[in-house]
Tab-separated table of C-alpha atoms and ligand atoms in Angstrom:
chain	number	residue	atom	x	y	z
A	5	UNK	CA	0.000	0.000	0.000
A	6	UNK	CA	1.051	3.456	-1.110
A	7	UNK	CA	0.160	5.126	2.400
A	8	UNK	CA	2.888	2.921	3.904
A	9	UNK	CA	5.788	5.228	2.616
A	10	UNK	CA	4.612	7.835	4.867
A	11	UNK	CA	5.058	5.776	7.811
A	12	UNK	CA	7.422	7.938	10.132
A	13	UNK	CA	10.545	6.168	9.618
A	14	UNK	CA	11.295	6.170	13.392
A	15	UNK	CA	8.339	4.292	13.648
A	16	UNK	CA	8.595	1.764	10.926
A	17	UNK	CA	12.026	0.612	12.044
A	18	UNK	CA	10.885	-0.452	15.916
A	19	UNK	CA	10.452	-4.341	16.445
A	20	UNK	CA	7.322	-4.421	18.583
A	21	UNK	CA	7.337	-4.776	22.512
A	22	UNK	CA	6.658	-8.783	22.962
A	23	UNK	CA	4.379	-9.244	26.062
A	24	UNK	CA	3.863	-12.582	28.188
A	25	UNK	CA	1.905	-14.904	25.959
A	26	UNK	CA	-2.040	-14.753	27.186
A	27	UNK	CA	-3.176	-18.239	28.222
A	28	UNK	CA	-5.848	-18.616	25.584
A	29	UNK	CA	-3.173	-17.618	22.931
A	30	UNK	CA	-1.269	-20.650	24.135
A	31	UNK	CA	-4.244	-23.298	24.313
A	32	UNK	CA	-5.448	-22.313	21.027
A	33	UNK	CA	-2.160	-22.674	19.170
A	34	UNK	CA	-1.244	-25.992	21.000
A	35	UNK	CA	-4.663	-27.468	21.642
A	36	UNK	CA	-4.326	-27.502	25.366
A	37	UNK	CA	-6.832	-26.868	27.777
A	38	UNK	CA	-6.833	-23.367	28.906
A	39	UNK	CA	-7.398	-24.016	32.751
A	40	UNK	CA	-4.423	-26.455	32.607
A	41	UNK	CA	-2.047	-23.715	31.850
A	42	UNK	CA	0.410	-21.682	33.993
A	43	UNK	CA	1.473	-18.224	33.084
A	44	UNK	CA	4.336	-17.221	35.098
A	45	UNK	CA	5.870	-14.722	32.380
A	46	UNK	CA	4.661	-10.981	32.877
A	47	UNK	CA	5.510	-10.727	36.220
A	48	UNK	CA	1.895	-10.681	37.594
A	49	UNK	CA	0.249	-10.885	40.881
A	50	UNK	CA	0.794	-14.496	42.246
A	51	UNK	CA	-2.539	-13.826	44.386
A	52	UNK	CA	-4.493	-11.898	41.810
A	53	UNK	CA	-6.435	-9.153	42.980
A	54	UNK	CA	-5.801	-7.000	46.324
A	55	UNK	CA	-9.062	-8.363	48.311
A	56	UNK	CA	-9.623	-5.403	49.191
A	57	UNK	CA	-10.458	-4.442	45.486
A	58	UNK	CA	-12.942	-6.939	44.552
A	59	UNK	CA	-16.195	-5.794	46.233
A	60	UNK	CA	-15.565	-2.303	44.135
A	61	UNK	CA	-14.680	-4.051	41.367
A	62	UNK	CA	-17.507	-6.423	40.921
A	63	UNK	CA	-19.752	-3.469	41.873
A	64	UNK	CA	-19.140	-1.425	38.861
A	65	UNK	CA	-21.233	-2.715	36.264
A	66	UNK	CA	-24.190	-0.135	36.519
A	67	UNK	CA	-21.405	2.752	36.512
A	68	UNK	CA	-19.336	1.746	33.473
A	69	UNK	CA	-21.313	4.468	31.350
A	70	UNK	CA	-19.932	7.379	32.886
A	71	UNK	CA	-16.620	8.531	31.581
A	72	UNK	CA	-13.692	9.008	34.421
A	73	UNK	CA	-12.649	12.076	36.204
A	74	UNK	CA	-9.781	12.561	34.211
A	75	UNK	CA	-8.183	13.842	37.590
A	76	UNK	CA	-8.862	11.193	39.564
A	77	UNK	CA	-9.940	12.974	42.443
A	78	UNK	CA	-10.343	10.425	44.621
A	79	UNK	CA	-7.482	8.045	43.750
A	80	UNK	CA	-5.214	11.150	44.148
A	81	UNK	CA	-5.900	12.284	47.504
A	82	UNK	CA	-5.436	8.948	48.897
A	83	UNK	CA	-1.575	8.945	46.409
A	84	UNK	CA	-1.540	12.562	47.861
A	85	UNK	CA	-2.057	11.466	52.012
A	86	UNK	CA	0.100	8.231	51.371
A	87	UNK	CA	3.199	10.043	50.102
A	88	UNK	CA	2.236	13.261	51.876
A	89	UNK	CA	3.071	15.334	48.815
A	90	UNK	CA	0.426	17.647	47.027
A	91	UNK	CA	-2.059	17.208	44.462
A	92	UNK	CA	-0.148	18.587	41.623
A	93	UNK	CA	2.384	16.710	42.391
A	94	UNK	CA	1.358	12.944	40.721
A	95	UNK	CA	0.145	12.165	37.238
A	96	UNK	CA	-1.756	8.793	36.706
A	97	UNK	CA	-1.066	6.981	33.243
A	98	UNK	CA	-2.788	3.994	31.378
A	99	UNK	CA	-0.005	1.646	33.618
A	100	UNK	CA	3.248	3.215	33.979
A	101	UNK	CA	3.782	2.394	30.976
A	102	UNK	CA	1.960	5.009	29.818
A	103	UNK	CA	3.676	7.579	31.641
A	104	UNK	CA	6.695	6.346	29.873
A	105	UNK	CA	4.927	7.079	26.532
A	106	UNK	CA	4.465	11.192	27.746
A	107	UNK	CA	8.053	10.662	29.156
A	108	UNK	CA	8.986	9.984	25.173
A	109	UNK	CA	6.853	12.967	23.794
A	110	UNK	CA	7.900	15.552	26.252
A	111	UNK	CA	11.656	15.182	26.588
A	112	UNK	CA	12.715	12.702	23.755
A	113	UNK	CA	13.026	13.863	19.997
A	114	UNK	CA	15.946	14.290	17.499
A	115	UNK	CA	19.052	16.154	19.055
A	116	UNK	CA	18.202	14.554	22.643
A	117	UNK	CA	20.093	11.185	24.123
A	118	UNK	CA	18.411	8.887	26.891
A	119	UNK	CA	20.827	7.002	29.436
A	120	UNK	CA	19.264	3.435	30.353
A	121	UNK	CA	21.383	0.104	31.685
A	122	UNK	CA	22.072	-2.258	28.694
A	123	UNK	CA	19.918	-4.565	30.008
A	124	UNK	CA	16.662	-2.593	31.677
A	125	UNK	CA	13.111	-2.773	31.254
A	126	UNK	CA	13.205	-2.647	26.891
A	127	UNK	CA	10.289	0.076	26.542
A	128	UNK	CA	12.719	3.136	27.572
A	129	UNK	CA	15.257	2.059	24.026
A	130	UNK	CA	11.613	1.548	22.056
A	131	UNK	CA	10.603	4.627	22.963
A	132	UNK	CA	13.960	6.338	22.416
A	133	UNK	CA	14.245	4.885	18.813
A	134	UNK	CA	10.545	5.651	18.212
A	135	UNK	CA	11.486	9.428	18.817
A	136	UNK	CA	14.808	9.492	17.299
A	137	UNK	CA	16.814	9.783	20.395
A	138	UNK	CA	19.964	8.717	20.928
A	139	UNK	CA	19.582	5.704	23.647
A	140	UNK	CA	23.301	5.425	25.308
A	141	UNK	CA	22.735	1.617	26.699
A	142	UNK	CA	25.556	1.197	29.499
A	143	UNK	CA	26.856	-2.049	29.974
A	144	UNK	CA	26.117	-3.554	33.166
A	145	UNK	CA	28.253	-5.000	36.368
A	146	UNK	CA	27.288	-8.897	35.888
A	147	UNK	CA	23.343	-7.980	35.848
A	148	UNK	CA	23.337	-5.276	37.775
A	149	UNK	CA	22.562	-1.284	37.102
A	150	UNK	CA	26.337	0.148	36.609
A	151	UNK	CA	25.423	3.580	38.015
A	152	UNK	CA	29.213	5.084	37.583
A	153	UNK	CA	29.253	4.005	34.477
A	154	UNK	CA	25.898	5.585	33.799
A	155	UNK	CA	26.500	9.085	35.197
A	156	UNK	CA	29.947	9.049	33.342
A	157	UNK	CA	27.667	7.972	30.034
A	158	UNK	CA	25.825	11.380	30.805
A	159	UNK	CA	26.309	14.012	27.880
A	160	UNK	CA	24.939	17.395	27.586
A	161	UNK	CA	22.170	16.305	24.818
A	162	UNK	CA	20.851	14.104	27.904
A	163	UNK	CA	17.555	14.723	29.274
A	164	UNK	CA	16.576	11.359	30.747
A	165	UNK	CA	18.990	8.678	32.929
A	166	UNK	CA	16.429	5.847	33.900
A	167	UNK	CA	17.151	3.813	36.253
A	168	UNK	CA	14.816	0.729	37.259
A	169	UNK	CA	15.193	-0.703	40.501
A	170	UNK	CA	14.377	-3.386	41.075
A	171	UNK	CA	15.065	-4.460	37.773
A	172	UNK	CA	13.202	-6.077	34.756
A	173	UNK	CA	14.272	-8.286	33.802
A	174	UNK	CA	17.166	-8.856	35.771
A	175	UNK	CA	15.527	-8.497	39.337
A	176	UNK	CA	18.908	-7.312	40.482
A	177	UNK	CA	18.741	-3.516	42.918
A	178	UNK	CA	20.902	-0.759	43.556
A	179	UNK	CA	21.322	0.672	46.761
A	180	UNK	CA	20.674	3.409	48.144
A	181	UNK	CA	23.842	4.476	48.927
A	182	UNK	CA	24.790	3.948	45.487
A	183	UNK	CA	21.645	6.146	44.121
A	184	UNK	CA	23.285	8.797	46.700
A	185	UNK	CA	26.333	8.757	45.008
A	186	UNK	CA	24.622	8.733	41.894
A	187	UNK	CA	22.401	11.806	42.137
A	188	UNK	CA	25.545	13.464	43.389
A	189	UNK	CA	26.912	13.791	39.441
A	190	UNK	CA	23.765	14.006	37.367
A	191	UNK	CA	23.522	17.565	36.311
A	192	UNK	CA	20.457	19.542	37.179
A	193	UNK	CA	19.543	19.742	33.445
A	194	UNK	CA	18.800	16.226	33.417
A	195	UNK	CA	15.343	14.051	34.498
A	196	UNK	CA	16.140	10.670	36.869
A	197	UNK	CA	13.401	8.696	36.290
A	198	UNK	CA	13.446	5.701	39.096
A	199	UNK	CA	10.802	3.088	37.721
A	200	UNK	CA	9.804	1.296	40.651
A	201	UNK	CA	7.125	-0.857	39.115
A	202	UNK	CA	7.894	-4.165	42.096
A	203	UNK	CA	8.576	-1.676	45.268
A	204	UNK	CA	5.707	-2.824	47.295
A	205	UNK	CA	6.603	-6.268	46.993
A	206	UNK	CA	10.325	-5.798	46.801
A	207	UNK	CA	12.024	-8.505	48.574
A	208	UNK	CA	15.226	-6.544	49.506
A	209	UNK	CA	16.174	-2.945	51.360
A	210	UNK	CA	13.974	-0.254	48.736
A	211	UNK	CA	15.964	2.808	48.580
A	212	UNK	CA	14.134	6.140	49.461
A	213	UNK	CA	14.243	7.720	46.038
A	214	UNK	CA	11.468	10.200	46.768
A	215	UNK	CA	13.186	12.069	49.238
A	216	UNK	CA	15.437	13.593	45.700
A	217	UNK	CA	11.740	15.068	44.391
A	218	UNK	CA	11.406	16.678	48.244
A	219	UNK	CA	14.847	18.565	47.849
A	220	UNK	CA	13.475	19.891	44.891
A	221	UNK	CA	15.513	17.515	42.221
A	222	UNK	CA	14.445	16.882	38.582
A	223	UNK	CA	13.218	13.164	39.369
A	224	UNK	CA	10.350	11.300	38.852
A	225	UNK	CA	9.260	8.215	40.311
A	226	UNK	CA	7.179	5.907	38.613
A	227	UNK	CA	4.714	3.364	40.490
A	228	UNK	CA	2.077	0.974	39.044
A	229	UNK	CA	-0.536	-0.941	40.781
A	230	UNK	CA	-0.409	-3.405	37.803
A	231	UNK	CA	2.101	-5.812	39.971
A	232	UNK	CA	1.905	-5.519	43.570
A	233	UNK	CA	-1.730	-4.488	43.691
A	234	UNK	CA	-2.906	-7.444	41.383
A	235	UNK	CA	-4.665	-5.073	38.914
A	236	UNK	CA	-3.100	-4.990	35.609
A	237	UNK	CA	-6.089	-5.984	33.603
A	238	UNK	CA	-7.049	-2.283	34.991
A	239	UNK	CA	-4.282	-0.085	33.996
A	240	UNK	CA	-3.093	2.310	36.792
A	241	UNK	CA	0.304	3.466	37.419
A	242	UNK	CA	1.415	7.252	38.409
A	243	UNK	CA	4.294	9.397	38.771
A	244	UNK	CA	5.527	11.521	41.352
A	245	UNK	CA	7.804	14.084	41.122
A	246	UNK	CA	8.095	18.317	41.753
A	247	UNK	CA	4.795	20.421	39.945
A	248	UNK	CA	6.816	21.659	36.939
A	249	UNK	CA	7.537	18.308	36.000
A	250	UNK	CA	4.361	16.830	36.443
A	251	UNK	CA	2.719	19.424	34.735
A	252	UNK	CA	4.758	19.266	31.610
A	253	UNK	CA	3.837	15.564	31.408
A	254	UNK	CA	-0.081	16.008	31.926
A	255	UNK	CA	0.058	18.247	28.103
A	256	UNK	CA	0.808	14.965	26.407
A	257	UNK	CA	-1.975	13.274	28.303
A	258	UNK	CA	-5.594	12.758	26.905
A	259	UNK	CA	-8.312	13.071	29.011
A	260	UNK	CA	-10.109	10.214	30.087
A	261	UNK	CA	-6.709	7.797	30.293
A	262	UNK	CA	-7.488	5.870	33.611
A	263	UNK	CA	-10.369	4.198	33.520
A	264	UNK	CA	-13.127	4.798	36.394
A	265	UNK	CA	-12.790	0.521	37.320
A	266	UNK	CA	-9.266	1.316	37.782
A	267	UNK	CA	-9.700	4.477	39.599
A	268	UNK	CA	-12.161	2.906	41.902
A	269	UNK	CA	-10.210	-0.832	42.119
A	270	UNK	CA	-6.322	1.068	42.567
A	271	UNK	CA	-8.071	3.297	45.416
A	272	UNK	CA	-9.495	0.640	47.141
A	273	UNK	CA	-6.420	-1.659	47.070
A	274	UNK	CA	-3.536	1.395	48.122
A	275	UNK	CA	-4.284	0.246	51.603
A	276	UNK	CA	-4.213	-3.205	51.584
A	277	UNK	CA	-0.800	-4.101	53.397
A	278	UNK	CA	-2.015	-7.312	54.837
A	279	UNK	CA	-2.144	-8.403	51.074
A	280	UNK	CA	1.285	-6.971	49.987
A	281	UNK	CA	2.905	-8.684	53.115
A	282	UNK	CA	1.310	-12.106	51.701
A	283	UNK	CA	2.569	-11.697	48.375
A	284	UNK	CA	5.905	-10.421	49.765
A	285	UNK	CA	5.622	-14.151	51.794
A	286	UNK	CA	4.382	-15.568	48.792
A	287	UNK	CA	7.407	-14.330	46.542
A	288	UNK	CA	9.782	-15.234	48.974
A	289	UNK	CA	8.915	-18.903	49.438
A	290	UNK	CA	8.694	-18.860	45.549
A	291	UNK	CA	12.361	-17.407	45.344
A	292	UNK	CA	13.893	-20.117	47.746
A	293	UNK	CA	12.017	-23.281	46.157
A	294	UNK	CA	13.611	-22.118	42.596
A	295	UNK	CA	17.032	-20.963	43.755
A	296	UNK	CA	17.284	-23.887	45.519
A	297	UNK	CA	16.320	-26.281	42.676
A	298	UNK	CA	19.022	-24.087	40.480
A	299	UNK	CA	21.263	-25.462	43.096
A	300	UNK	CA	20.871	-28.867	43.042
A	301	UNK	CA	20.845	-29.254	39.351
A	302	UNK	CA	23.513	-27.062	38.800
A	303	UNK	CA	21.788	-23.769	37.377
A	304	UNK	CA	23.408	-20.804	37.436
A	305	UNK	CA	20.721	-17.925	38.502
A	306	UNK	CA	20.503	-14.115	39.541
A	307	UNK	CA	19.674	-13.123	42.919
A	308	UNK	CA	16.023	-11.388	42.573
A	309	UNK	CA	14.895	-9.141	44.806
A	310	UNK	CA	11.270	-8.883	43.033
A	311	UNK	CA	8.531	-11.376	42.123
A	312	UNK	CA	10.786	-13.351	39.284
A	313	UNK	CA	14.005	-14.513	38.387
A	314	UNK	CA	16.529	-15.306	35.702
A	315	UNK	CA	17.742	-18.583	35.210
A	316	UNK	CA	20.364	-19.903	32.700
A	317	UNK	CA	18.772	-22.653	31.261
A	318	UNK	CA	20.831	-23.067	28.245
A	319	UNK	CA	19.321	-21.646	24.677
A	320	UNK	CA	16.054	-19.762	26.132
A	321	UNK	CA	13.795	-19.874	23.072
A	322	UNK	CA	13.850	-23.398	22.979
A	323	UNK	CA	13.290	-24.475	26.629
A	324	UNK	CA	10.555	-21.289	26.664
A	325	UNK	CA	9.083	-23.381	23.776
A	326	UNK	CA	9.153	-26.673	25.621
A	327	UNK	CA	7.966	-25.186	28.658
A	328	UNK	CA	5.116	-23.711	26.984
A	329	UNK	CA	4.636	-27.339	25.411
A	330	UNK	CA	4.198	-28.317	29.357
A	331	UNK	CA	1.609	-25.949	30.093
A	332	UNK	CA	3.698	-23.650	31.475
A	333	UNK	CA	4.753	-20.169	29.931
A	334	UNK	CA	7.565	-18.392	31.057
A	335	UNK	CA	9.538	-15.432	29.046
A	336	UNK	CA	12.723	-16.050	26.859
A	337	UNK	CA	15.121	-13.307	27.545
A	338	UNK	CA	16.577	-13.524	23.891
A	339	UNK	CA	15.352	-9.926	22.971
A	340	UNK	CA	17.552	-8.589	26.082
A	341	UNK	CA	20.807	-10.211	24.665
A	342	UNK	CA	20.406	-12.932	27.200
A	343	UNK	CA	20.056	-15.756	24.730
A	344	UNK	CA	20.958	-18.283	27.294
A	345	UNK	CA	18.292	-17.724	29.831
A	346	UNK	CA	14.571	-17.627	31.260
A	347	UNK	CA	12.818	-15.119	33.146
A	348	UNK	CA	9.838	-16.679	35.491
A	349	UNK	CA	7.470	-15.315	37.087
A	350	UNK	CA	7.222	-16.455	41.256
A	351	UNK	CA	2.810	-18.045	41.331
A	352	UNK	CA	1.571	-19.998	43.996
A	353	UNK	CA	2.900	-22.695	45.321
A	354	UNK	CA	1.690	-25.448	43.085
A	355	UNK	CA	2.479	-23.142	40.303
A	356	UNK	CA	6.318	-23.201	41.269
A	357	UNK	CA	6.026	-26.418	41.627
A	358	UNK	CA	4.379	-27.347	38.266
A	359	UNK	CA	7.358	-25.230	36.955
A	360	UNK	CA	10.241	-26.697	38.652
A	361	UNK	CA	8.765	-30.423	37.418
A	362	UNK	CA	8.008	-29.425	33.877
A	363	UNK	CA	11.883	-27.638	33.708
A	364	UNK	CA	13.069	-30.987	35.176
A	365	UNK	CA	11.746	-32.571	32.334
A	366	UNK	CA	12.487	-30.350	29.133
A	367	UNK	CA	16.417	-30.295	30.505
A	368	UNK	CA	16.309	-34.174	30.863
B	5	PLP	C1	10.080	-2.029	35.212
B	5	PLP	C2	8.719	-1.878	34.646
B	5	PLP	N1	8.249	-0.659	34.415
B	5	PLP	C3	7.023	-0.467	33.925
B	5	PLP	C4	6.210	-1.525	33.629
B	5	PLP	C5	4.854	-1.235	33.072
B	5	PLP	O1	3.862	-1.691	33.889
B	5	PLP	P1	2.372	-1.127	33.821
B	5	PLP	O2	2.241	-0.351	32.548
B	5	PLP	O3	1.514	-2.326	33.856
B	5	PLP	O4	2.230	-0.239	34.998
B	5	PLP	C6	6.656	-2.822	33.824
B	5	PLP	C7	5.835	-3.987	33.457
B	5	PLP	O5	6.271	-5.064	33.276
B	5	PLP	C8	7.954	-3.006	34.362
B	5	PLP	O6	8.446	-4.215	34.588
């Protein structure tokens, strides 16, 4: 077709984001039963839905004609008393993913250069090749942010460093020391942006990285309650960070982004800590079963500190295949460079379990 020579070139060069497979992708290519299958690749609540959002959420039904409050009044002030920062402070996105998108379309372009680690969460080099930015990918120590090396990578065309802590995919963290000394050499003329999509349930020591946006420094910190909350079907994440900041992102945003569900569902759930201490539980049980089944047959894995881990199975596309074969889908980590390993998902119990088995088996 004619029209597609007009396709921004940016644009027609990007190799789409590749999500977790759905379930009923899976059954319908392989003929397997649907409710036999495990997905354990997109990093997902192992105990679905935050309790504490069900009642609203089942509720809604006779409300779903009204559009949103594109402020999200109510979700706000309970973002706004939790963080004790003000109201103009936050901006709520379609996931944080989304806010990621206004990131792109507010301080990305032609002339511009983005600083991520080599091997971070593959939307911020999408988005940076989408706009034509220059994306400086740093090498990392082992599997681990290399924050030296990224405020060294810094150059005066930067206007974004993101740093993603914990990790996807790796699940390693940096301190917070080592932000300290980090924040110490960014200039002021460029953004931090700390995604923290796994901080609720992180399973280590989560650095304090709003306390930068307090002293007034050009960071933003991104949340979503897609992971820890169990709500990603919904689409809710936000970002916090000083007024000016926040109000250059909201120009880029359209008006009715959140949906009223997830307004309603994200509100409701914010408070739940009896449910993000059993997930935490849940994660960490999930961590030692794995690691320790790495152990005894030899595995080499990374230390996680959020709900999933890598492990170095040996060509990833294939075992990924042959797990999938098993009923159980998990994520190759090809498209990060990591052509050698998996990246699963923590579930319940049985759901590790059915994982460990079915791994047993393809290696064998
Ligand atoms: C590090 C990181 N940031 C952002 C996201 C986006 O999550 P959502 O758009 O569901 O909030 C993800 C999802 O996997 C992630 O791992």
């Amino acid at each position: 077709m004619k029209v597609l020579e007009k396709i921004n070139e940016n644009v027609g060069q990007i190799t789409p984001y590749q999500p977790g497979r759905p379930i009923e992708d899976v059954a319908r290519e392989l003929g397997l039963d649907p409710d036999g299958i495990i997905k354990l690749a997109s990093n997902e609540s192992a105990l679905g839905v935050a309790p504490s959002a069900v009642e609203v959420i089942k509720n809604f039904a006779e409300e779903a004609y009204r559009y949103p409050d594109g402020g999200a009044y109510a979700l706000r002030q309970k973002i706004c008393q939790k963080y004790n920062i003000a109201e103009d402070e936050v901006i709520f996105g379609s996931g944080s993913n989304e806010i990621l998108v206004f990131l792109a379309m507010t301080l990305m372009g032609e002339g511009k250069s983005v600083v991520a680690s080599e091997k971070a969460f593959v939307i911020y080099k999408i988005l940076s090749k989408m706009t034509g930015t220059n994306f400086i990918e740093v090498p990392m120590k082992g599997l681990t942010h290399d924050l030296d090396a990224m405020a060294a990578a810094i150059t005066p065309e930067t206007s974004i460093v993101f740093i993603c802590n914990p990790n996807n995919p790796t699940g390693t963290m940096v301190s917070e020391a080592e932000i300290d000394a980090f924040m110490d050499k960014v200039p002021e003329d460029v953004l931090v942006v700390f995604d923290e999509a796994y901080a609720e349930i992180c399973l280590g020591d989560m650095p304090d990285t709003m306390k930068f946006f307090r002293k007034g420094r050009a960071c933003l910190v991104l949340r979503t309650f897609s992971k820890a909350y169990g709500l990603a079907g919904l689409r809710v994440g936000y970002g916090i960070g000083p007024a000016a900041i926040v109000q250059a992102l909201e120009k880029p945003r359209q008006p009715f982004n959140t949906t009223l569900i997830g307004q309603l569902a994200a509100a409701a759930a914010l408070d739940d800590d009896a449910f993000i201490n059993d997930s935490v539980e849940t994660y960490k049980a999930g961590r030692e079963l794995i690691e320790n089944f790495c152990k005894q047959k030899g595995l080499t894995f990374e230390r996680s500190y959020a709900n999933f881990m890598l492990i170095k199975t040996g060509n990833g596309k294939d075992v990924t295949a042959a797990l999938t074969k098993e009923s159980v889908i998990v994520r190759p980590m090809a498209p990060y460079g990591l052509d050698e390993w998996i990246r699963v998902s923590f579930g319940k119990s049985e759901e590790n379990q059915r994982f460990i088995e079915a791994l047993e088996k393809v290696l064998s």
